[in-house]
PDB file of C-alpha atoms in Angstrom:
ATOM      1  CA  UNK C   1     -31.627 134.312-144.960  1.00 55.00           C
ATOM      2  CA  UNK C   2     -29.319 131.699-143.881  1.00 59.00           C
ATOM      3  CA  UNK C   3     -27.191 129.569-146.713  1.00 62.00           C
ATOM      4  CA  UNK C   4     -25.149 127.561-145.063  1.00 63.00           C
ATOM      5  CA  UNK C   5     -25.792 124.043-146.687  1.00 55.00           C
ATOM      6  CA  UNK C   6     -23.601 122.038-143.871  1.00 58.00           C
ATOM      7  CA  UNK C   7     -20.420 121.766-146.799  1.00 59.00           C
ATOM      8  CA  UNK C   8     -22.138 119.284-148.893  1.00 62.00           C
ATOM      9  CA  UNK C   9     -24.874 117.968-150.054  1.00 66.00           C
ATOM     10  CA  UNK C  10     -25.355 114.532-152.157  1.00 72.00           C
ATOM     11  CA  UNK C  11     -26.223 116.848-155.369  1.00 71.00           C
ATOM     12  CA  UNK C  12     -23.495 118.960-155.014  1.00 73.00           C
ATOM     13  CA  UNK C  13     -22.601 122.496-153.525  1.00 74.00           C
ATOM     14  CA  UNK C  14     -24.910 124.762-155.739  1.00 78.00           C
ATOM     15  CA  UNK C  15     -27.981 122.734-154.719  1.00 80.00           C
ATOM     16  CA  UNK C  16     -29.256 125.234-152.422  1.00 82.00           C
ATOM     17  CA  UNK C  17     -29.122 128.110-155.165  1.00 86.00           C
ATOM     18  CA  UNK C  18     -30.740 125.405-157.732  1.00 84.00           C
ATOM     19  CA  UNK C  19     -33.744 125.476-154.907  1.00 86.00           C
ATOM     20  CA  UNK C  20     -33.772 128.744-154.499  1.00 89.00           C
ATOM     21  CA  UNK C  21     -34.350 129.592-158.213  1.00 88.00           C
ATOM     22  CA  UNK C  22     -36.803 127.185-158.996  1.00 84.00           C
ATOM     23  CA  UNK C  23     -39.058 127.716-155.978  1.00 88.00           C
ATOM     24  CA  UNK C  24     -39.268 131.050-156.452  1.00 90.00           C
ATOM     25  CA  UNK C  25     -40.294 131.041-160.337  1.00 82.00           C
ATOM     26  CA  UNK C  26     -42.811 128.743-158.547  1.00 82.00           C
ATOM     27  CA  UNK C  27     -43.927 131.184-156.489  1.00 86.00           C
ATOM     28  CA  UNK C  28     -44.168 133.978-159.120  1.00 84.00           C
ATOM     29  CA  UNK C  29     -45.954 131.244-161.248  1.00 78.00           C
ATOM     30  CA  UNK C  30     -48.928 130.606-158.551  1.00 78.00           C
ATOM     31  CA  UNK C  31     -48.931 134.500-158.118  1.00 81.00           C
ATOM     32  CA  UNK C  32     -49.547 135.125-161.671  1.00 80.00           C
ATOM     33  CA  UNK C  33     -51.809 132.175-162.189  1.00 72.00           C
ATOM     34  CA  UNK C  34     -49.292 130.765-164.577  1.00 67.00           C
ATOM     35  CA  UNK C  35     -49.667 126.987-165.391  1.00 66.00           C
ATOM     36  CA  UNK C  36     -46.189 125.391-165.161  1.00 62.00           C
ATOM     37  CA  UNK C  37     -47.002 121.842-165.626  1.00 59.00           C
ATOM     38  CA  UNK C  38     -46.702 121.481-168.598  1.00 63.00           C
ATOM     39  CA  UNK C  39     -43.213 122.380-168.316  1.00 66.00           C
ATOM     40  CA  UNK C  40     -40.952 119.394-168.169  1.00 72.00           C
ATOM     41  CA  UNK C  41     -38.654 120.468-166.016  1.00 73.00           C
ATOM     42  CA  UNK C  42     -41.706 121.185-163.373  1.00 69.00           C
ATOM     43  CA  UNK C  43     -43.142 117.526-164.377  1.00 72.00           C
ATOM     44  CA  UNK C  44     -39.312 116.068-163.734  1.00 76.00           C
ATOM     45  CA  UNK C  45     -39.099 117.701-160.457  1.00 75.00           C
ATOM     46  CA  UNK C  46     -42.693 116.489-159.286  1.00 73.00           C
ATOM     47  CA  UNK C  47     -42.013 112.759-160.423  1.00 76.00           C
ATOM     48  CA  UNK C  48     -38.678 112.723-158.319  1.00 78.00           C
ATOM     49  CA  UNK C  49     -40.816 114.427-155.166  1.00 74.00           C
ATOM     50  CA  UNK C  50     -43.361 111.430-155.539  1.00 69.00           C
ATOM     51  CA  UNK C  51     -41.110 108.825-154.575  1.00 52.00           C
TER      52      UNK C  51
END
């Protein structure tokens, strides 16, 4: 898989490993039927997609 995140983002340099992680507990989540939205940090993260 390619990493290269073109030197810099806005959020910072580790933003591509942030994405990483949290998509794929997302996918083990809809694998496992787990319900993650009642997490916070899931709720956060949809909020900021729905502007």
């Amino acid at each position: 898989a390619q990493r290269y995140e073109a030197a810099s983002t806005i959020y910072g340099p580790h933003t591509l490993s942030a994405y990483i992680q949290l998509f794929r507990n997302l996918a083990k989540a809809i694998a496992t039927e787990l319900h993650l939205w009642k997490s916070s940090l899931w709720m956060q993260l949809f909020m900021k997609l729905q502007l």
